[in-house]
XYZ file of C-alpha atoms in Angstrom:
610
model
C 71.935 27.715 14.589
C 70.434 27.393 11.128
C 66.850 28.410 10.410
C 63.999 26.587 8.738
C 61.892 28.139 6.014
C 59.411 29.224 8.679
C 62.109 31.134 10.554
C 62.366 28.631 13.406
C 65.988 27.971 14.393
C 67.294 24.448 13.787
C 70.024 23.021 16.029
C 73.413 22.382 14.433
C 74.286 18.753 13.561
C 76.553 18.611 16.609
C 73.646 19.481 18.899
C 71.478 16.828 17.279
C 74.253 14.283 17.753
C 74.371 15.133 21.444
C 70.614 14.616 21.695
C 70.906 11.261 19.935
C 73.682 10.200 22.301
C 71.470 11.218 25.229
C 68.938 8.604 24.167
C 71.244 6.079 25.845
C 71.537 8.040 29.091
C 71.021 6.108 32.313
C 68.277 8.489 33.429
C 64.843 7.788 31.915
C 64.004 11.476 32.341
C 66.951 12.445 30.145
C 66.051 9.786 27.569
C 62.447 10.983 27.367
C 63.481 14.632 27.096
C 65.997 13.816 24.352
C 63.406 11.892 22.371
C 60.884 14.716 22.651
C 63.482 17.234 21.489
C 64.571 15.056 18.568
C 60.964 14.687 17.428
C 60.576 18.464 17.555
C 63.703 18.854 15.421
C 62.506 16.117 13.040
C 59.384 18.099 12.207
C 61.687 20.896 10.980
C 64.533 18.917 9.404
C 63.852 15.173 9.346
C 66.880 14.378 7.156
C 69.280 15.858 9.719
C 67.829 13.720 12.494
C 67.789 10.601 10.312
C 71.440 11.067 9.364
C 72.505 11.376 12.991
C 70.403 8.397 14.072
C 71.626 6.172 11.260
C 75.219 6.977 12.221
C 74.818 5.668 15.782
C 72.743 2.671 14.694
C 75.484 1.076 12.606
C 76.911 -0.718 15.597
C 73.521 -2.026 16.652
C 72.243 -2.406 20.172
C 75.529 -3.968 21.301
C 77.244 -0.594 20.924
C 74.282 1.696 21.672
C 72.204 1.171 24.777
C 68.811 2.358 23.529
C 68.186 1.202 19.968
C 64.451 1.236 20.656
C 64.622 4.997 21.197
C 66.721 5.496 18.068
C 64.291 3.504 15.925
C 61.321 5.401 17.360
C 62.923 8.726 16.435
C 63.831 7.411 12.981
C 60.273 6.186 12.390
C 58.969 9.625 13.362
C 61.499 11.310 11.082
C 60.585 9.131 8.090
C 56.908 9.911 8.552
C 57.782 13.625 8.682
C 59.530 13.534 5.297
C 57.963 15.316 2.341
C 57.485 13.168 -0.729
C 60.113 15.177 -2.611
C 62.697 14.467 0.109
C 62.280 10.691 0.055
C 65.487 9.169 -1.347
C 64.982 5.469 -2.248
C 68.656 4.660 -1.698
C 68.621 6.215 1.757
C 65.368 4.388 2.566
C 66.976 1.087 1.553
C 69.831 1.842 3.908
C 67.430 2.520 6.801
C 65.380 -0.560 6.008
C 68.456 -2.781 6.082
C 69.531 -1.296 9.407
C 66.113 -2.170 10.827
C 65.947 -5.708 9.425
C 69.540 -6.424 10.445
C 68.603 -5.726 14.051
C 65.376 -7.711 13.822
C 67.056 -10.864 12.536
C 69.983 -10.631 14.953
C 67.960 -12.168 17.772
C 65.280 -14.794 18.215
C 63.448 -12.547 20.642
C 59.930 -11.517 19.684
C 58.184 -8.286 20.599
C 61.208 -6.797 22.344
C 60.909 -3.026 22.535
C 63.755 -2.437 20.114
C 62.338 -4.994 17.707
C 58.880 -3.407 17.728
C 60.474 0.006 17.173
C 62.470 -1.356 14.219
C 59.259 -2.793 12.772
C 57.587 0.603 12.971
C 60.550 2.134 11.158
C 59.860 -0.315 8.324
C 56.169 0.583 8.420
C 57.065 4.281 8.184
C 59.272 3.554 5.175
C 56.390 1.597 3.647
C 54.111 4.608 3.902
C 56.352 6.287 1.287
C 57.797 3.317 -0.627
C 55.685 0.221 0.069
C 57.284 -1.954 -2.610
C 60.776 -1.170 -1.374
C 59.844 -2.020 2.204
C 58.124 -5.254 1.204
C 61.016 -6.424 -0.936
C 63.316 -6.021 2.046
C 60.935 -8.053 4.204
C 60.449 -10.725 1.525
C 64.208 -11.375 1.553
C 63.805 -12.764 5.072
C 60.582 -14.719 4.531
C 61.937 -17.353 2.174
C 63.445 -20.487 3.664
C 63.541 -21.663 7.284
C 64.431 -18.274 8.737
C 63.982 -17.462 12.398
C 63.146 -13.927 11.309
C 59.878 -14.938 9.619
C 57.620 -14.212 12.646
C 59.060 -10.710 13.057
C 58.656 -9.987 9.341
C 55.091 -11.282 9.304
C 54.284 -9.121 12.326
C 55.712 -6.111 10.500
C 53.472 -6.825 7.502
C 50.526 -7.023 9.904
C 51.468 -3.647 11.369
C 51.729 -2.175 7.882
C 48.291 -3.525 6.945
C 46.789 -1.936 10.057
C 48.563 1.364 9.469
C 47.959 1.714 5.729
C 45.272 -0.609 4.383
C 45.006 1.215 1.058
C 48.647 0.607 0.164
C 48.853 -2.865 1.634
C 45.767 -4.489 0.113
C 46.779 -4.283 -3.576
C 49.978 -6.098 -2.569
C 48.221 -8.843 -0.603
C 48.763 -11.464 -3.298
C 52.528 -11.069 -3.058
C 52.387 -11.424 0.710
C 50.189 -14.526 0.665
C 52.240 -16.203 -2.060
C 55.269 -16.023 0.221
C 53.598 -16.741 3.562
C 51.448 -19.726 2.535
C 54.394 -22.025 1.690
C 55.831 -21.633 5.209
C 52.532 -21.617 7.086
C 52.382 -25.365 7.632
C 55.776 -25.427 9.325
C 55.200 -22.589 11.773
C 56.087 -23.530 15.329
C 53.380 -23.392 18.001
C 54.989 -20.451 19.755
C 54.798 -18.399 16.548
C 51.294 -19.376 15.426
C 49.507 -16.528 17.295
C 51.711 -14.057 15.391
C 50.770 -15.537 12.019
C 47.084 -15.796 12.966
C 47.070 -12.177 14.090
C 48.679 -11.217 10.792
C 45.881 -12.883 8.824
C 43.375 -11.019 10.967
C 45.062 -7.686 10.190
C 45.368 -8.476 6.493
C 41.681 -9.368 6.222
C 40.731 -6.208 8.116
C 42.776 -4.243 5.585
C 40.838 -5.892 2.753
C 37.548 -4.900 4.393
C 38.779 -1.330 4.802
C 39.919 -1.204 1.188
C 36.570 -2.584 -0.009
C 34.686 0.123 1.866
C 36.856 2.871 0.396
C 36.820 1.431 -3.132
C 33.634 -0.652 -3.415
C 33.928 -1.011 -7.200
C 37.495 -2.376 -7.087
C 37.670 -5.861 -5.595
C 41.160 -6.824 -4.428
C 40.217 -10.521 -4.346
C 41.097 -12.201 -7.620
C 41.171 -15.967 -8.100
C 44.689 -16.364 -6.735
C 44.013 -14.366 -3.568
C 40.797 -16.332 -2.950
C 42.678 -19.596 -3.358
C 45.336 -18.468 -0.879
C 42.707 -17.345 1.654
C 40.754 -20.594 1.335
C 43.901 -22.615 2.012
C 44.799 -20.521 5.038
C 41.227 -20.721 6.332
C 41.253 -24.518 6.199
C 44.548 -24.746 8.065
C 43.484 -22.319 10.796
C 40.110 -24.005 11.233
C 41.129 -27.661 11.183
C 44.522 -27.488 12.881
C 45.263 -24.263 14.710
C 41.782 -23.571 16.134
C 41.738 -27.019 17.765
C 45.131 -26.564 19.422
C 45.511 -27.261 23.124
C 47.238 -23.903 23.476
C 44.639 -21.290 24.419
C 46.569 -18.418 22.805
C 46.644 -20.256 19.484
C 42.914 -21.005 19.678
C 42.023 -17.413 20.504
C 44.181 -15.870 17.785
C 42.919 -18.418 15.256
C 39.271 -17.672 16.074
C 39.968 -13.944 15.735
C 41.519 -14.519 12.312
C 38.715 -16.836 11.206
C 36.200 -14.222 12.300
C 37.723 -11.775 9.828
C 38.058 -14.360 7.055
C 34.483 -15.686 7.050
C 33.248 -12.841 4.874
C 36.019 -13.277 2.306
C 35.986 -17.013 1.584
C 33.499 -18.723 -0.735
C 29.992 -19.495 0.536
C 30.519 -23.167 -0.222
C 33.570 -23.290 2.000
C 31.845 -21.262 4.707
C 28.829 -23.574 4.781
C 31.070 -26.610 5.059
C 33.006 -24.976 7.896
C 30.017 -24.069 10.084
C 29.656 -27.418 11.944
C 33.250 -27.076 13.127
C 33.579 -23.294 13.392
C 30.516 -22.521 15.523
C 31.389 -24.927 18.373
C 35.001 -23.722 18.259
C 33.874 -20.153 18.913
C 31.308 -21.087 21.554
C 33.934 -23.115 23.399
C 35.818 -19.903 24.181
C 32.955 -18.660 26.379
C 34.286 -21.012 29.062
C 37.116 -18.558 29.609
C 37.391 -15.050 31.002
C 35.713 -11.784 30.059
C 38.356 -10.561 27.621
C 38.142 -13.800 25.672
C 34.342 -13.594 25.653
C 34.635 -10.227 23.908
C 36.957 -11.598 21.226
C 34.708 -14.614 20.696
C 31.644 -12.398 20.366
C 33.327 -10.207 17.741
C 34.125 -13.273 15.660
C 30.632 -14.642 16.209
C 29.090 -11.396 14.996
C 31.166 -11.507 11.816
C 30.176 -15.131 11.293
C 26.464 -14.411 11.731
C 26.662 -11.484 9.337
C 28.442 -13.562 6.696
C 26.054 -16.492 6.994
C 22.772 -14.588 7.287
C 23.088 -11.249 5.500
C 25.292 -12.044 2.526
C 24.119 -10.623 -0.784
C 25.376 -13.766 -2.524
C 22.543 -16.035 -1.456
C 20.027 -17.111 1.191
C 20.932 -17.617 4.868
C 23.213 -20.582 5.519
C 21.690 -21.273 8.949
C 18.027 -21.701 9.822
C 16.720 -20.401 13.126
C 16.737 -23.783 14.855
C 20.474 -24.021 14.204
C 20.927 -20.573 15.742
C 19.246 -21.330 19.075
C 22.395 -22.816 20.609
C 24.304 -19.654 19.705
C 21.589 -17.370 21.068
C 21.244 -19.343 24.298
C 24.992 -19.035 24.842
C 24.942 -15.305 24.185
C 22.068 -14.369 26.519
C 24.008 -14.730 29.805
C 26.882 -12.731 28.308
C 24.652 -9.656 28.624
C 25.219 -9.896 32.376
C 28.894 -9.063 31.937
C 28.173 -5.378 31.349
C 25.852 -5.100 34.307
C 28.242 -5.821 37.113
C 29.633 -2.950 39.157
C 30.785 -0.012 37.063
C 33.762 0.353 39.356
C 35.001 -2.980 38.049
C 38.227 -2.601 36.091
C 36.718 -4.737 33.331
C 33.691 -2.509 32.859
C 34.940 -1.141 29.528
C 35.468 -4.657 28.177
C 32.034 -5.616 29.480
C 30.435 -2.687 27.683
C 32.112 -3.598 24.402
C 31.072 -7.219 24.829
C 27.495 -6.143 25.546
C 27.399 -4.088 22.350
C 28.753 -6.960 20.275
C 26.149 -9.319 21.744
C 23.409 -6.884 20.754
C 24.861 -6.718 17.233
C 24.641 -10.497 17.062
C 20.981 -10.531 18.078
C 20.143 -7.714 15.675
C 21.780 -9.618 12.817
C 19.596 -12.628 13.581
C 16.534 -10.420 14.053
C 16.885 -8.834 10.628
C 16.528 -12.282 9.060
C 14.274 -14.112 11.528
C 12.373 -11.355 13.409
C 9.330 -13.406 14.462
C 11.322 -16.456 15.483
C 13.688 -14.333 17.561
C 10.755 -12.527 19.190
C 9.208 -15.816 20.274
C 12.569 -17.141 21.434
C 13.203 -14.128 23.672
C 9.725 -14.163 25.186
C 10.051 -17.847 25.984
C 13.386 -17.220 27.720
C 11.743 -14.490 29.817
C 8.994 -16.847 30.913
C 11.464 -19.462 32.116
C 12.252 -17.139 35.039
C 15.849 -18.308 35.084
C 17.582 -15.104 36.150
C 20.509 -15.054 33.673
C 18.297 -15.865 30.695
C 15.483 -13.540 31.763
C 17.916 -10.718 32.437
C 19.631 -11.159 29.071
C 16.381 -11.521 27.133
C 14.924 -8.340 28.641
C 17.961 -6.295 27.645
C 17.957 -7.750 24.136
C 14.256 -6.909 23.788
C 14.959 -3.381 24.994
C 17.725 -2.982 22.401
C 15.843 -4.529 19.480
C 12.376 -3.085 20.058
C 13.135 0.268 18.366
C 15.011 -1.467 15.549
C 12.484 -4.208 14.755
C 9.319 -2.357 15.745
C 7.612 -2.853 12.380
C 8.311 -6.588 12.257
C 7.110 -7.036 15.842
C 4.137 -4.658 15.699
C 1.472 -7.336 15.205
C 2.748 -9.309 18.201
C 2.641 -6.515 20.772
C 0.138 -8.282 23.092
C 2.581 -11.169 23.570
C 5.256 -8.862 24.945
C 2.739 -7.079 27.163
C 1.618 -10.385 28.680
C 5.209 -11.490 29.221
C 6.085 -8.277 31.035
C 2.988 -8.627 33.230
C 4.136 -12.149 34.031
C 7.450 -10.756 35.345
C 6.141 -7.909 37.503
C 6.519 -9.942 40.696
C 10.167 -10.820 40.011
C 12.324 -10.086 43.066
C 15.848 -9.959 41.647
C 16.940 -6.310 41.469
C 18.834 -6.823 38.225
C 15.771 -8.244 36.506
C 13.617 -5.446 37.951
C 16.043 -2.874 36.563
C 15.972 -4.487 33.115
C 12.183 -4.698 33.250
C 11.852 -1.016 34.206
C 14.048 0.070 31.313
C 12.107 -2.151 28.898
C 8.787 -0.627 30.041
C 10.080 2.849 29.171
C 11.100 1.684 25.693
C 7.738 -0.050 25.248
C 5.970 3.198 26.130
C 7.813 5.060 23.386
C 6.463 2.532 20.872
C 2.840 2.619 22.073
C 2.851 -0.703 23.915
C 1.375 0.862 27.061
C -2.374 1.124 26.566
C -5.420 0.611 28.766
C -5.270 -1.213 32.091
C -1.932 -2.868 31.303
C -0.437 0.565 30.677
C -1.576 1.731 34.104
C -0.178 -1.449 35.625
C 3.258 -0.726 34.170
C 3.133 2.900 35.307
C 2.291 1.707 38.797
C 5.315 -0.603 38.610
C 7.580 2.379 37.919
C 5.974 4.425 40.694
C 6.382 1.568 43.148
C 10.108 1.502 42.492
C 10.345 5.277 42.655
C 9.036 4.875 46.201
C 12.051 2.874 47.350
C 13.575 4.819 50.234
C 17.051 5.306 51.640
C 15.912 3.464 54.767
C 15.339 0.206 52.899
C 18.806 -1.047 53.823
C 17.584 -4.518 54.556
C 16.248 -4.842 51.007
C 19.531 -3.536 49.679
C 21.463 -6.076 51.729
C 19.231 -8.874 50.503
C 19.834 -7.773 46.915
C 23.586 -8.000 47.500
C 23.186 -11.461 48.930
C 21.188 -12.506 45.884
C 23.880 -11.054 43.654
C 26.574 -12.948 45.493
C 24.742 -16.242 45.226
C 22.977 -15.824 41.899
C 25.499 -16.448 39.178
C 24.989 -16.990 35.492
C 26.617 -20.099 34.100
C 27.069 -20.112 30.365
C 25.439 -23.157 28.784
C 27.944 -25.999 28.480
C 30.668 -23.879 30.094
C 32.300 -23.196 33.447
C 32.408 -19.411 33.101
C 30.229 -17.514 35.558
C 29.286 -13.869 36.010
C 27.308 -12.067 38.684
C 23.843 -10.923 37.769
C 21.611 -8.442 39.417
C 24.447 -6.453 40.962
C 22.187 -3.417 41.152
C 21.764 -1.295 44.265
C 18.396 -0.098 45.448
C 19.207 3.569 44.859
C 20.244 2.876 41.258
C 16.968 1.070 40.565
C 15.017 3.963 42.068
C 16.897 6.534 39.962
C 16.226 4.575 36.775
C 12.495 4.445 37.502
C 12.331 8.150 38.405
C 14.038 9.136 35.170
C 11.877 6.704 33.222
C 8.619 8.066 34.647
C 9.644 11.643 33.884
C 10.663 10.600 30.386
C 7.230 9.097 29.769
C 5.555 12.269 30.991
C 7.633 14.832 29.140
C 8.589 13.216 25.843
C 5.808 10.785 24.891
C 2.516 12.580 24.110
C 0.650 9.281 23.767
C 1.255 8.546 27.463
C -0.781 11.561 28.594
C -4.031 9.593 28.458
C -2.521 6.814 30.568
C -0.886 9.056 33.149
C -3.810 11.428 33.660
C -5.689 11.161 35.924
C -4.178 7.791 36.925
C -1.198 9.395 38.701
C -3.572 11.020 41.184
C -4.235 7.517 42.535
C -0.556 7.221 43.437
C -0.721 10.103 45.937
C -2.918 8.511 48.608
C -1.468 5.002 49.316
C 1.253 5.072 51.953
C 3.327 2.535 50.024
C 4.024 5.194 47.370
C 5.087 7.920 49.817
C 8.705 7.790 48.701
C 7.622 8.491 45.111
C 5.469 11.560 45.864
C 8.057 14.109 44.689
C 8.416 12.397 41.314
C 4.664 11.825 40.973
C 3.942 15.486 41.769
C 6.491 16.659 39.243
C 4.905 14.429 36.580
C 1.412 15.712 37.412
C 2.684 19.300 37.205
C 4.152 18.611 33.791
C 0.857 17.117 32.590
C -1.105 20.074 33.930
C 1.305 22.541 32.382
C 0.836 20.913 28.986
C -2.941 21.063 29.359
C -3.250 24.380 31.175
C -5.645 25.725 28.523
C -8.032 22.820 29.002
C -8.497 22.621 32.775
C -12.210 21.913 32.474
C -11.491 18.777 30.445
C -9.046 17.616 33.092
C -11.670 18.164 35.771
C -14.243 16.172 33.808
C -11.774 13.300 33.332
C -11.273 13.108 37.089
C -14.993 13.104 37.783
C -15.571 10.424 35.148
C -13.473 7.886 37.051
C -14.776 6.537 40.321
C -11.372 5.159 41.342
C -9.724 8.594 41.496
C -9.463 10.019 45.053
C -11.735 12.953 45.762
C -10.194 16.447 45.945
C -10.447 16.660 49.716
C -8.415 13.463 50.147
C -5.761 14.662 47.720
C -5.481 18.041 49.440
C -5.269 16.532 52.918
C -2.651 13.977 51.883
C -0.428 16.572 50.191
C -0.783 18.951 53.107
C 0.341 16.261 55.543
C 3.376 15.467 53.389
C 4.510 19.100 53.645
C 5.617 18.401 57.230
C 9.142 17.608 55.989
C 10.237 20.560 53.814
C 13.812 19.241 53.525
C 12.864 15.822 52.168
C 14.760 14.534 49.139
C 13.967 15.551 45.561
C 12.611 18.942 46.710
C 9.415 17.316 47.948
C 7.927 20.499 49.411
C 8.505 22.471 46.218
C 6.954 19.741 44.089
C 3.887 19.524 46.355
C 3.327 23.293 46.382
C 3.654 23.400 42.600
C 1.184 20.602 42.035
C -1.304 22.164 44.498
C -1.308 25.289 42.390
C -1.984 23.300 39.238
C -4.701 21.208 40.894
C -6.532 24.206 42.369
C -9.399 23.951 39.823
C -10.183 20.491 41.207
C -10.628 21.636 44.816
C -13.873 23.003 46.263
C -14.060 26.763 46.863
C -13.697 26.459 50.642
C -10.397 24.579 50.208
C -9.146 27.119 47.702
C -10.025 29.992 50.070
C -8.155 28.219 52.871
C -5.221 27.547 50.575
C -5.026 31.173 49.421
C -5.189 32.416 53.018
C -2.340 30.119 54.030
C -0.209 31.303 51.123
């Protein structure tokens, strides 16, 4: 056994050869163990591993049963090389081994082919020009290897944008001449490549903002590709081609000229919206492209917005029901996709709101007032998301939102009630809850805190509503469930929201006190008593040095229950010390804080009992 410079023993070449041979073992356990061992050796002596792998790869996959494993080890070994150990002649040899395998079959995305592509990408990380020249040899002419080579260039762009982008002109000059003759089955590969190349340009521009990689030639190439993808590929009957084309166009919209973008909008926008007829994964991809399009058309530094708000209403109306996707059951396997789609939808609305804040505000409020569940649900969540971000622009129109929320307080759908409860909490943090309307919204939260575990019939009805109430996207056949919220979840949201108002928003103190005392007496709020008592205790704790002022505030309001009623009600509720949310503890705590409000005879009785 030899030793590395760090003192770690390195297996002899014969041992490495045995490990390489074991990559073709019939047992997957042996293959995996051999690959792990070879990668460990490659970190110590990558050249030794590469030599052994290249020796067995000469016969190709016809003579060696696991070329995918060999290429994976070789790719790892190349990445592990120090710059001083990179031999261009040896790298050419490895690159030709990889391309020879890739062009030996018309298969696409076979495991061995993908592994060979990543070997080329690894070589490109050290010698990008050498790797590209090898690929360019197989791009010219009607070669069946073109799709595999283009996919490799896409992988390289994703892996190393800084080295790829300066060489984009050379890539486009060779790909554009063959683009018009690409077969349908290969078009998604080419479209995906354009997406990756444009993403690399964006990455490069962020890292080097003063060095634009887009000269006149590159812009001309991109404009030509954009026109072909938009007018031919994006209108294909093949769904995969349409999806991949829209993804690519979504990355290209910020790179082409504004004149070309403006001319493309009447065709591009409907093409994207058409994809919302399909499933959830496609909705996410469409929304990403739509967000890029909105950003390029509305927030470009090169000129004014290319779309006025009236032209945007169709887009916004299509997006609102998409919000429902993220609010189905969290146990759904598509929940992660739904969450990402939800975030992209909110990015779209924020982009529009930054340019047309007042128009968007009015649009959302009008959708709420329609009381069509999918639109109301979506609009409430968009308002919740945008309120902190557009608070200054919307400040003068606060009464309109307050009136709209009051209009929705009798809504029965649990999903809408959940969205409304969350919006009320956000409104409180931005001083929307004032006066009688503020108390009305607090009462709304308390009412939903009072939902009990025994309300199974209400829960069942909510499930029935969820099963029957489905959101159909405008002009589409796609549908998603809305309001799939259980009673307990709604209650938990309102409990957390009420505590949040009490503890973190000082401005709410004047709304909550002494109003919360009114929530103790009515039987309908019994289920919320633990939360209400905790909130009152928090308020009293904050104002413990000013108990006389609190007493005067109670006396100043005729609608506040008298101390005897409060004491009697709380005492009765102590009959169940094991009730949920530590009810007994919360009541005893609040009785201590409220002692200054009670007459002396009650306090003497209370002290004797304690």
